[in-house]
Structures are given as structure tokens and as C-alpha cells.
Coordinates of C-alpha atoms and ligand atoms in Angstrom, one line a residue:
X1 CA -62.6 -106.1 89.8
X2 CA -59.7 -108.1 88.4
X3 CA -56.8 -109.0 90.6
X4 CA -53.5 -107.1 90.5
X5 CA -51.0 -108.5 88.1
X6 CA -47.4 -108.2 88.9
X7 CA -45.6 -107.9 85.5
X8 CA -42.0 -109.0 85.7
X9 CA -41.6 -110.9 82.4
X10 CA -42.1 -110.2 78.8
X11 CA -45.6 -111.8 78.9
X12 CA -48.6 -110.2 80.6
X13 CA -49.7 -106.6 80.5
X14 CA -52.9 -105.7 78.8
X15 CA -53.7 -107.0 76.2
X16 CA -51.6 -110.1 75.3
X17 CA -49.7 -109.5 72.1
X18 CA -51.0 -111.3 69.0
X19 CA -48.7 -114.0 67.7
X20 CA -48.1 -114.0 63.9
X21 CA -51.1 -115.9 62.6
X22 CA -51.7 -118.1 59.7
X23 CA -55.3 -117.3 59.7
X24 CA -55.5 -113.7 60.7
X25 CA -58.7 -112.0 61.7
X26 CA -60.6 -109.7 59.4
X27 CA -63.3 -107.3 60.3
X28 CA -66.6 -107.5 58.5
X29 CA -68.6 -104.3 58.5
X30 CA -72.2 -104.1 57.3
X31 CA -73.1 -100.4 56.3
X32 CA -76.2 -98.5 56.5
X33 CA -77.2 -98.8 60.2
X34 CA -78.0 -95.6 62.1
X35 CA -76.0 -95.3 65.2
X36 CA -77.2 -93.9 68.5
X37 CA -76.0 -93.6 72.1
X38 CA -72.9 -92.6 74.1
X39 CA -69.4 -93.7 73.8
X40 CA -66.8 -93.7 76.6
X41 CA -63.5 -92.2 75.3
X42 CA -60.4 -94.0 76.5
X43 CA -57.1 -92.5 77.7
X44 CA -54.9 -91.0 75.1
X45 CA -52.6 -93.6 73.4
X46 CA -49.8 -91.0 72.5
X47 CA -49.9 -89.8 76.1
X48 CA -49.8 -93.2 77.7
X49 CA -46.8 -94.3 75.7
X50 CA -44.7 -91.3 76.7
X51 CA -45.9 -91.1 80.3
X52 CA -45.1 -94.7 80.9
X53 CA -41.6 -94.0 79.5
X54 CA -41.3 -90.9 81.7
X55 CA -41.8 -93.1 84.7
X56 CA -38.2 -94.2 84.1
X57 CA -37.3 -90.8 85.5
X58 CA -38.7 -91.6 88.9
X59 CA -37.0 -93.9 91.5
X60 CA -40.3 -94.2 93.5
X61 CA -43.8 -95.6 92.8
X62 CA -45.7 -94.0 89.9
X63 CA -49.4 -94.7 89.5
X64 CA -51.0 -94.0 86.1
X65 CA -54.7 -94.0 85.7
X66 CA -56.8 -94.1 82.5
X67 CA -54.3 -96.3 80.7
X68 CA -55.8 -97.7 77.6
X69 CA -55.5 -101.4 76.8
X70 CA -53.7 -101.4 73.6
X71 CA -51.0 -103.5 71.8
X72 CA -48.7 -100.4 71.7
X73 CA -49.1 -100.0 75.5
X74 CA -48.2 -103.6 76.0
X75 CA -45.1 -103.2 73.9
X76 CA -43.9 -100.1 75.8
X77 CA -44.6 -102.0 79.2
X78 CA -42.5 -104.9 77.9
X79 CA -39.6 -102.5 77.1
X80 CA -39.7 -101.2 80.7
X81 CA -39.8 -104.7 82.1
X82 CA -36.8 -105.6 79.9
X83 CA -34.9 -102.8 81.6
X84 CA -35.6 -104.2 85.1
X85 CA -38.7 -102.0 85.9
X86 CA -41.5 -103.5 87.9
X87 CA -45.0 -103.0 86.5
X88 CA -48.4 -103.9 88.2
X89 CA -51.6 -103.5 86.4
X90 CA -55.2 -103.4 87.7
X91 CA -57.9 -102.6 85.2
X92 CA -56.8 -99.3 83.7
X93 CA -54.3 -98.5 86.5
X94 CA -50.6 -99.1 85.9
X95 CA -48.2 -99.0 88.8
X96 CA -44.7 -98.5 87.8
X97 CA -41.6 -98.8 90.0
X98 CA -38.3 -97.9 88.3
X99 CA -36.3 -97.7 91.5
X100 CA -34.0 -100.2 89.9
X101 CA -33.1 -100.0 86.2
X102 CA -30.8 -102.9 85.7
X103 CA -30.1 -102.3 81.9
X104 CA -29.6 -99.2 79.8
X105 CA -30.0 -101.0 76.5
X106 CA -33.5 -101.3 75.1
X107 CA -34.1 -104.5 73.1
X108 CA -34.1 -104.2 69.3
X109 CA -37.1 -106.6 68.6
X110 CA -39.3 -104.4 70.8
X111 CA -38.1 -100.9 69.8
X112 CA -38.3 -101.8 66.2
X113 CA -42.0 -102.4 66.4
X114 CA -42.9 -99.1 68.1
X115 CA -41.4 -95.7 67.3
X116 CA -42.4 -94.1 70.6
X117 CA -40.1 -96.5 72.5
X118 CA -37.1 -94.6 71.0
X119 CA -38.2 -91.7 73.3
X120 CA -36.8 -93.8 76.3
X121 CA -33.4 -92.6 75.3
X122 CA -34.2 -89.2 77.1
X123 CA -35.1 -90.6 80.5
X124 CA -32.5 -93.4 80.4
X125 CA -29.7 -90.9 79.7
X126 CA -31.0 -88.5 82.4
X127 CA -31.2 -91.4 85.0
X128 CA -28.2 -93.5 84.2
X129 CA -25.8 -91.2 82.2
X130 CA -25.8 -93.7 79.3
X131 CA -28.4 -95.3 77.0
X132 CA -28.4 -97.6 74.0
X133 CA -31.5 -97.7 72.0
X134 CA -32.0 -99.1 68.4
X135 CA -33.0 -96.6 65.7
X136 CA -36.8 -97.0 65.3
X137 CA -36.3 -97.9 61.7
X138 CA -38.7 -97.2 58.8
X139 CA -42.4 -96.8 59.2
X140 CA -45.3 -97.1 56.8
X141 CA -46.2 -93.5 57.0
X142 CA -42.8 -92.1 56.4
X143 CA -39.0 -92.2 57.3
X144 CA -39.4 -90.6 60.7
X145 CA -35.9 -89.7 61.5
X146 CA -34.5 -88.9 65.0
X147 CA -32.0 -86.3 64.2
X148 CA -33.7 -83.7 66.2
X149 CA -33.8 -85.9 69.3
X150 CA -30.0 -86.7 68.9
X151 CA -29.0 -83.0 68.2
X152 CA -30.8 -81.9 71.4
X153 CA -29.1 -84.6 73.5
X154 CA -25.8 -83.6 72.2
X155 CA -26.4 -79.9 73.1
X156 CA -27.1 -81.2 76.5
X157 CA -23.6 -82.8 76.8
X158 CA -24.3 -86.3 75.5
X159 CA -21.8 -88.0 73.3
X160 CA -24.0 -89.8 70.8
X161 CA -22.7 -92.5 68.3
X162 CA -24.9 -94.2 65.8
X163 CA -23.5 -97.6 64.9
X164 CA -24.9 -100.9 63.6
X165 CA -28.4 -99.4 63.9
X166 CA -28.0 -98.5 67.6
X167 CA -27.9 -95.1 69.1
X168 CA -25.3 -95.2 71.9
X169 CA -25.4 -92.1 74.1
X170 CA -23.1 -91.3 77.2
X171 CA -22.7 -88.3 79.3
X172 CA -19.0 -87.8 79.8
X173 CA -17.9 -85.8 82.8
X174 CA -20.2 -83.9 85.1
X175 CA -20.7 -87.3 87.0
X176 CA -22.8 -88.5 84.1
X177 CA -25.4 -85.7 84.5
X178 CA -26.8 -83.9 81.4
X179 CA -26.4 -80.1 81.4
X180 CA -29.2 -77.7 80.6
X181 CA -29.0 -76.1 77.1
X182 CA -30.7 -73.8 74.7
X183 CA -32.3 -76.0 72.0
X184 CA -34.0 -74.7 68.8
X185 CA -35.9 -77.4 67.0
X186 CA -36.0 -77.0 63.2
X187 CA -39.5 -78.5 63.2
X188 CA -41.8 -78.8 66.3
X189 CA -41.5 -82.5 66.5
X190 CA -43.7 -84.1 69.1
X191 CA -41.3 -86.9 69.9
X192 CA -38.1 -84.8 69.9
X193 CA -39.9 -82.2 72.3
X194 CA -40.9 -85.1 74.6
X195 CA -37.5 -86.8 74.6
X196 CA -35.7 -83.5 75.4
X197 CA -38.2 -82.4 78.0
X198 CA -37.7 -85.8 79.8
X199 CA -34.0 -85.6 79.5
X200 CA -33.9 -82.0 80.9
X201 CA -36.0 -82.9 83.9
X202 CA -33.0 -84.3 85.7
X203 CA -30.3 -82.2 84.0
X204 CA -28.2 -79.7 85.8
X205 CA -29.4 -76.1 85.2
X206 CA -32.0 -74.8 82.8
X207 CA -33.0 -76.1 79.4
X208 CA -35.0 -74.0 76.9
X209 CA -36.7 -75.8 74.0
X210 CA -37.6 -73.3 71.4
X211 CA -40.1 -74.1 68.4
X212 CA -41.4 -76.8 70.7
X213 CA -44.4 -79.0 69.8
X214 CA -47.6 -77.7 71.5
X215 CA -49.6 -80.9 71.3
X216 CA -51.9 -81.7 74.3
X217 CA -49.8 -84.8 74.9
X218 CA -46.7 -82.7 75.4
X219 CA -48.7 -80.7 78.1
X220 CA -49.8 -84.0 79.7
X221 CA -46.2 -85.1 79.9
X222 CA -45.2 -81.8 81.5
X223 CA -48.0 -82.0 84.0
X224 CA -47.1 -85.7 84.8
X225 CA -43.4 -84.7 85.3
X226 CA -44.4 -81.8 87.4
X227 CA -46.6 -83.9 89.6
X228 CA -43.3 -85.8 90.4
X229 CA -41.6 -82.6 91.3
X230 CA -40.1 -81.5 88.0
X231 CA -40.0 -77.9 87.1
X232 CA -41.4 -77.5 83.6
X233 CA -43.0 -74.1 82.4
X234 CA -44.4 -73.2 79.1
X235 CA -45.7 -76.5 77.9
X236 CA -48.4 -75.9 75.3
X237 CA -46.6 -72.8 74.0
X238 CA -43.6 -72.9 71.6
X239 CA -41.1 -72.3 74.3
X240 CA -40.7 -74.7 77.1
X241 CA -38.4 -74.0 79.9
X242 CA -37.2 -76.8 82.2
X243 CA -35.2 -76.2 85.5
X244 CA -33.4 -79.5 86.2
X245 CA -34.0 -81.1 89.6
X246 CA -31.9 -83.9 91.2
X247 CA -34.7 -86.5 91.7
X248 CA -38.4 -87.0 91.2
X249 CA -40.9 -88.3 93.7
X250 CA -43.8 -90.6 93.6
X251 CA -47.1 -89.7 91.9
X252 CA -50.8 -90.7 91.1
X253 CA -51.8 -89.2 87.7
X254 CA -54.6 -89.7 85.3
X255 CA -53.9 -89.6 81.5
X256 CA -55.9 -87.2 79.3
X257 CA -58.8 -88.5 77.1
X258 CA -57.8 -89.5 73.6
X259 CA -58.6 -86.7 71.2
X260 CA -57.9 -88.9 68.1
X261 CA -60.4 -91.5 69.3
X262 CA -63.0 -88.9 70.1
X263 CA -62.5 -87.3 66.6
X264 CA -63.0 -90.8 65.0
X265 CA -66.4 -91.1 66.7
X266 CA -67.4 -87.5 65.7
X267 CA -66.8 -88.6 62.1
X268 CA -68.7 -91.8 62.8
X269 CA -71.7 -89.8 63.7
X270 CA -71.3 -87.5 60.7
X271 CA -70.7 -90.3 58.1
X272 CA -73.6 -92.5 59.3
X273 CA -76.0 -89.4 59.8
X274 CA -76.3 -90.4 63.4
X275 CA -76.5 -88.4 66.6
X276 CA -74.1 -89.8 69.1
X277 CA -72.4 -88.4 72.2
X278 CA -69.1 -89.1 73.8
X279 CA -67.1 -88.4 77.1
X280 CA -64.8 -87.7 78.6
X281 CA -63.1 -85.3 76.2
X282 CA -61.3 -82.1 76.4
X283 CA -63.3 -80.0 73.9
X284 CA -60.3 -77.5 73.2
X285 CA -58.2 -80.5 72.1
X286 CA -60.7 -81.0 69.2
X287 CA -61.0 -77.4 68.0
X288 CA -59.5 -78.1 64.6
X289 CA -61.6 -81.2 64.0
X290 CA -64.8 -79.6 65.1
X291 CA -64.2 -76.5 62.9
X292 CA -63.7 -78.8 59.9
X293 CA -66.9 -80.7 60.7
X294 CA -68.8 -77.4 60.8
X295 CA -67.4 -76.5 57.4
X296 CA -68.7 -79.9 56.1
X297 CA -72.1 -79.0 57.6
X298 CA -72.0 -81.1 60.8
X299 CA -72.6 -79.4 64.2
X300 CA -70.8 -80.5 67.3
X301 CA -72.3 -79.3 70.7
X302 CA -70.7 -79.3 74.0
X303 CA -72.7 -80.8 76.9
X304 CA -71.1 -79.9 80.3
X305 CA -67.4 -79.5 80.4
X306 CA -66.3 -82.9 79.0
X307 CA -69.0 -84.2 76.7
X308 CA -69.6 -83.7 72.9
X309 CA -72.6 -84.5 70.9
X310 CA -72.5 -84.7 67.1
X311 CA -75.6 -83.4 65.3
X312 CA -75.6 -84.9 61.8
X313 CA -76.6 -83.4 58.4
X314 CA -77.7 -85.0 55.3
X315 CA -76.1 -82.2 53.3
X316 CA -72.4 -82.8 53.6
X317 CA -70.3 -80.3 51.7
X318 CA -66.7 -80.4 50.5
X319 CA -63.9 -78.6 52.3
X320 CA -60.1 -78.4 52.2
X321 CA -57.8 -79.7 54.9
X322 CA -54.1 -79.2 55.5
X323 CA -52.4 -81.2 58.2
X324 CA -50.1 -79.2 60.5
X325 CA -48.6 -79.4 64.0
X326 CA -51.0 -78.5 66.8
X327 CA -53.1 -76.4 67.0
X328 CA -53.4 -77.0 63.2
X329 CA -55.4 -79.9 61.9
X330 CA -53.9 -83.2 63.1
X331 CA -52.3 -85.7 60.7
X332 CA -53.8 -88.5 62.9
X333 CA -57.3 -87.4 61.9
X334 CA -56.6 -86.9 58.2
X335 CA -57.6 -90.4 56.9
X336 CA -60.9 -90.5 59.0
X337 CA -61.9 -87.1 57.5
X338 CA -61.0 -88.2 54.1
X339 CA -63.6 -91.0 54.4
X340 CA -66.2 -88.3 55.2
X341 CA -65.1 -86.0 52.4
X342 CA -65.4 -88.9 50.0
X343 CA -69.1 -88.7 50.7
X344 CA -69.4 -84.8 50.7
X345 CA -70.7 -83.0 47.7
X346 CA -68.1 -81.0 45.7
X347 CA -64.3 -81.1 45.4
X348 CA -62.0 -81.2 48.5
X349 CA -58.3 -80.9 48.7
X350 CA -56.5 -82.7 51.5
X351 CA -52.7 -81.8 51.9
X352 CA -50.7 -84.0 54.1
X353 CA -47.7 -81.8 55.2
X354 CA -46.5 -83.8 58.3
X355 CA -45.6 -87.2 57.0
X356 CA -44.5 -88.0 53.4
X357 CA -46.3 -91.3 52.9
X358 CA -49.6 -91.0 54.6
X359 CA -52.1 -91.2 51.8
X360 CA -52.0 -95.0 51.3
X361 CA -55.6 -95.3 52.3
X362 CA -56.7 -93.7 49.0
X363 CA -56.6 -96.7 46.8
X364 CA -58.6 -98.5 49.5
X365 CA -61.3 -95.9 49.7
X366 CA -61.4 -95.8 45.9
X367 CA -62.0 -99.6 45.9
X368 CA -65.1 -98.7 47.8
X369 CA -66.3 -96.3 45.1
X370 CA -64.6 -93.1 46.3
X371 CA -63.3 -90.7 43.6
X372 CA -59.9 -89.6 44.9
X373 CA -56.6 -88.7 43.1
X374 CA -53.2 -88.3 44.6
X375 CA -50.7 -85.8 43.4
X376 CA -47.5 -85.7 45.6
X377 CA -48.8 -85.0 49.1
X378 CA -52.2 -83.8 48.0
X379 CA -55.4 -85.8 47.7
X380 CA -58.1 -84.4 45.4
X381 CA -61.5 -85.8 46.4
X382 CA -64.6 -85.5 44.2
X383 CA -67.5 -86.3 46.5
X384 CA -69.6 -89.3 45.4
X385 CA -73.2 -90.0 46.7
X386 CA -72.6 -93.5 47.7
X387 CA -69.7 -95.9 48.8
X388 CA -70.1 -99.6 48.3
X389 CA -68.7 -102.4 50.5
X390 CA -65.5 -104.1 49.4
X391 CA -62.5 -106.1 50.6
X392 CA -59.9 -103.5 51.7
X393 CA -56.6 -103.5 53.5
X394 CA -55.7 -101.3 56.5
X395 CA -52.3 -99.7 55.7
X396 CA -51.7 -98.0 59.0
X397 CA -53.4 -97.2 62.3
X398 CA -55.5 -94.2 61.4
X399 CA -56.2 -95.6 57.8
X400 CA -57.7 -98.7 59.5
X401 CA -60.1 -96.4 61.4
X402 CA -61.0 -94.5 58.2
X403 CA -61.9 -97.9 56.5
X404 CA -64.2 -98.8 59.4
X405 CA -65.9 -95.4 59.1
X406 CA -66.3 -95.9 55.3
X407 CA -67.6 -99.4 55.9
X408 CA -70.2 -98.1 58.3
X409 CA -71.5 -95.7 55.7
X410 CA -71.2 -98.0 52.7
X411 CA -73.9 -100.0 51.0
X412 CA -73.3 -103.8 51.8
X413 CA -70.4 -105.5 53.4
X414 CA -66.8 -104.3 53.8
X415 CA -64.1 -106.8 54.8
X416 CA -61.0 -105.2 56.4
X417 CA -57.7 -107.0 56.5
X418 CA -54.6 -105.8 58.5
X419 CA -56.2 -105.5 61.9
X420 CA -52.9 -105.4 63.7
X421 CA -52.8 -101.7 62.8
X422 CA -56.2 -101.1 64.4
X423 CA -55.3 -103.0 67.5
X424 CA -52.2 -100.8 68.1
X425 CA -54.3 -97.7 68.9
X426 CA -58.1 -98.1 69.4
X427 CA -59.3 -99.7 72.6
X428 CA -62.3 -101.9 72.1
X429 CA -63.3 -100.1 68.9
X430 CA -65.5 -102.9 67.8
X431 CA -67.3 -103.2 71.2
X432 CA -67.8 -99.4 71.2
X433 CA -69.4 -99.5 67.7
X434 CA -71.6 -102.5 68.5
X435 CA -72.8 -100.5 71.6
X436 CA -73.9 -97.7 69.2
X437 CA -75.9 -100.2 67.1
X438 CA -73.3 -100.8 64.3
X439 CA -73.2 -104.2 62.6
X440 CA -69.6 -105.5 62.5
X441 CA -67.9 -108.7 63.4
X442 CA -64.2 -109.9 63.7
X443 CA -63.8 -113.4 62.2
X444 CA -60.9 -115.5 61.1
X445 CA -60.1 -114.9 57.4
X446 CA -60.8 -118.6 56.6
X447 CA -64.4 -118.0 57.9
X448 CA -64.9 -114.9 55.8
X449 CA -63.6 -116.8 52.7
X450 CA -65.9 -119.8 53.5
X451 CA -69.0 -117.6 54.1
X452 CA -69.1 -115.7 51.0
X453 CA -66.2 -116.4 48.6
X454 CA -64.3 -113.3 50.1
X455 CA -60.9 -113.2 48.3
X456 CA -58.1 -111.8 50.5
X457 CA -56.0 -109.0 49.0
X458 CA -52.3 -109.8 48.7
X459 CA -51.3 -106.8 51.0
X460 CA -47.6 -107.2 50.2
X461 CA -48.4 -106.6 46.5
X462 CA -50.5 -103.6 47.5
X463 CA -47.8 -102.1 49.6
X464 CA -45.0 -102.3 47.0
X465 CA -47.3 -100.9 44.3
Ligands
LIG501 C1 -46.2 -88.2 67.1 C2 -47.3 -89.1 67.4 C3 -48.0 -89.4 66.0 C4 -48.4 -88.2 65.3 C5 -47.1 -87.3 65.2 C6 -47.5 -85.9 64.6 C7 -46.7 -90.3 69.3 C8 -46.3 -91.6 69.9 N1 -46.9 -90.3 68.0 O1 -45.2 -88.9 66.4 O2 -49.2 -90.2 66.3 O3 -48.7 -88.5 64.0 O4 -46.6 -87.0 66.5 O5 -48.5 -85.2 65.3 O6 -46.8 -89.4 70.1 N2 -39.0 -85.3 62.2 C9 -37.7 -85.1 61.7 N3 -36.6 -85.3 62.6 C10 -36.8 -85.8 63.8 C11 -38.1 -86.0 64.2 C12 -39.1 -85.8 63.4 O7 -37.5 -84.7 60.6 O8 -35.8 -85.9 64.5 C13 -40.1 -85.1 61.2 C14 -40.9 -86.4 61.0 O9 -40.2 -87.2 59.9 C15 -42.2 -86.0 60.5 C16 -42.4 -84.7 61.4 O10 -41.1 -84.4 61.9 O11 -42.2 -85.6 59.2 C17 -43.3 -84.9 62.6 O12 -42.9 -86.0 63.4 P1 -43.0 -86.0 64.9 O13 -43.8 -84.8 65.4 O14 -41.7 -86.2 65.5 O15 -43.9 -87.2 65.1 P2 -43.7 -88.4 66.2 O16 -43.3 -87.8 67.6 O17 -42.9 -89.5 65.7

């Protein structure tokens, strides 16, 4: 057991943040090994980020369990610390005490690195009656605007000004308390639903969010808030009703398992023709991924209530995928499935409808021998019998997982640059794969170059191309 850590500064909190590195690490993956065994699935990144933020709503102790150790989680913790919140961490348990929030302004350098931290505007406004949060800025997978968040807060009585890249929100009158409102979202944005649900928790009266996001992480947030005494109904449907309460009380709550991580390991079994099992999972959260694996020819069986086993097939067949809001096929699993479809016989069409710039892994997969063409938001994939290891660059979080999967299936060695993406969202990915018998190793780039004349790719040139 590690000792409790009281986190009161910008340092600490699992894991320590990487500093800009003149000799960044690369991941070397040797393909062709068969995997076997069992993987423990971590707590959901996207739940953890928003639940930690929601703890701002509560002036008593909140205990969160099953918190994954990730760079993004570290960053959100640092933002809370910068606002005066006390965090204490022990293993995967995070104790949060937001009895005192000394600032309502979130620091630019932290928010700019992590879009989810913008969601803090909801609880800050609800607790303090004012909030100042930087616009999250551009993102590699798309513009990711916040107009839906802002419009909803305005309907709840906030005066919102956007100046010099900052979103300044104040509740005028009503003693600084937000008012319940009827809010229709033009698009079922996960983040907007979460921001507005958190804001409405402490508002006066009833808020109805229509065309709300139905993702499991939205339900997890509602359950967490309800465990603190909030009154939220309908989470998981497209209409969420929140009856505001005046304060929330202490709680002890466990985060749901990460469905994206679980789907990544399901694809790992399929792409390496290996039988592996994983738990804990909530099988219903993976319905779309499991259905697509079945279309491709791979069976997934449920063992008990929270364990899945992937039964591989050597006859992988093409299928079409369109990313959609939940319960549709998740955009966060698109890149990993594309790696699998690259090796599935026939032609597949992958349509990315959620984010406008989320096919940047295609040139990297093609570098490994895949045959994929992009037209607008569609990728047309002609299955090939073999991928070959190559130097590649991770272009975003899920793309980096797709390259690891492709590398595990490819002939020879794949060297992956851009690991800061991977570290944002997968806890101990390498250790988990090593435990299944995969061959992979993280080494400094200079070592990879010295060992086998590996030539790093100029990733800046790649991004602008
Ligand atoms: C969350 C997830 C992310 C996932 C995404 C979609 C977190 C921390 N991140 O991101 O992993 O890929 O859901 O499942 O939970 N949009 C607008 N206006 C807005 C807000 C969003 O037009 O005000 C658009 C976005 O540009 C995007 C689409 O809505 O095209 C979906 O975005 P959204 O559901 O908000 O994603 P995030 O909450 O940012």
C-alpha cells in the first residue's frame, strides 16, 4: 500500500507529468506474437475527468474510487488544486475536498491542454455564481466549439462574455444562483450535457435538457451527483430532468470501467487471432463494438456479469462503420477498428460523423501496408492480407492505440512516435500487453535510432500535410 499523498501544489497526483523532452520515448512493437490471458480494465477516463470536476459542486469530502492513473487525470487534478481544492490520493482512490474554492478563474496553461477541463465552468458557476475559464482552443481531431455549453448557461440566467480567449460567466441577481431552464441541444454533445447537468444540480428550480447525450459517462455523472444528494432523472435517455438542490453532501463512489479501453483489447484479440478475456466491463456499454466484431467474424462471449472473452477467427471480413452518438458506434473506437478492417477481406467504408478531422491515422496505417483512401469524412478500406512494421506517428489518443494494434499484427517491428497522446488516456497499456505476451518496449528515441538506424519522422511536417 502506498502512503496517502496530500496534493496541494501543482506537482504530485498520479502520474507525474512528462516534461518537454529533447529525446522523447518511442514505442517499439514486434508483431506476430499470439496473446493470451486476462486483462484488468481500468476506470473510465472520460468519467473520471468529469466526476473529478463535479466534486467542485460539493462542499464536503468526496471519495472517488477506480480513478485511472493518466496524464489527463493529473491535469484535471492540477486545475482543481489551482482553484484551492484539496486532493489526496491513495492508489486508485482520490479524496477531494472542495469546501473552499479560493478562485473562480481556471489557469490558461492547464485548460488549454485538456478540453474536458472547460466543463468546470458548470460547477464553478453553480457554486460561486461566477466563473472564468479559457476557451479550450483547437484540437487535433476537430474544432470542438463550446457554443452549446454557453447557450445553455445563458438560458439558466448566466451573463456570458467571451473576451481575449476567456469565457467570463456571472449570474446577476437571484443572489448569484442559476435558474432552472428548458434547454434543447442542437446536437447531443457529451460535454455540453455534462456541463449543464452539473450547473443545474445547484440551480433554483427544474432544468430539462432535451436531445441530451446518452453516453454511459453521462449516466455515471448523474449517479455520482445523485449519490451526493442531487436530483437527476432520465440520464441515459435523451431527456434529463434536474431538480436543483441547495447543497450536496459527502459521497464515496466508484467510477465505471473504461469501455474504450475494453474495446481496444477486444480488437487486440481479434487482430492477433488471440483468445483473451477482460474484466471488469459493463457488457451493455460495448454493444455497438461487439456487434461490429461479430460482423467482422469475431465472437465475443460474456462470462459472468462483468467479463468478456474474445474468440478470434482467421477469416476476418469487411464491414461498414458509421460513428454516431451513443448508442451508435463510438468515434473513440473508430481508429482501432480501422486497424482491424485493414486486415479484413473485402472493402469496408468507415464514416466519421462526429469529428471533422479524425482520420489522420490513415496515412500511418498506409505506411504499414494498409490500403485506405480518404474522401471527405469517409475512409475506403481495401483489406490486405498483411501489414508490415514501419516507423509511424501517433496523431491523437485513439489513433495511437490503433497503431499499437496494427503493430501487434504486423510482420516485423513498428516504432511509434508521439506517445504523449497514448499516455493521456491508457493506463499501463504496455504493461497490460506485456502481461498478455506481446513484445513491445518503450525506449528513448536516441536508443531506437542507434539500434537499427530508425529515422524519426518529422511529425510537424506530417501534421501540416
Ligand atoms: C466527449 C469525449 C470524447 C468523445 C466525444 C464524443 C470526454 C472528456 N470526451 O468529448 O472522448 O470523442 O465526447 O463521444 O468526455 N459540438 C458543437 N458545439 C458544442 C459542443 C460540441 O458543435 O458546443 C460538436 C463537436 O464539435 C463535435 C460534436 O459536437 O463535432 C461532439 O462533441 P461532444 O459530444 O461535445 O464531445 P466532447 O464532450 O468534447
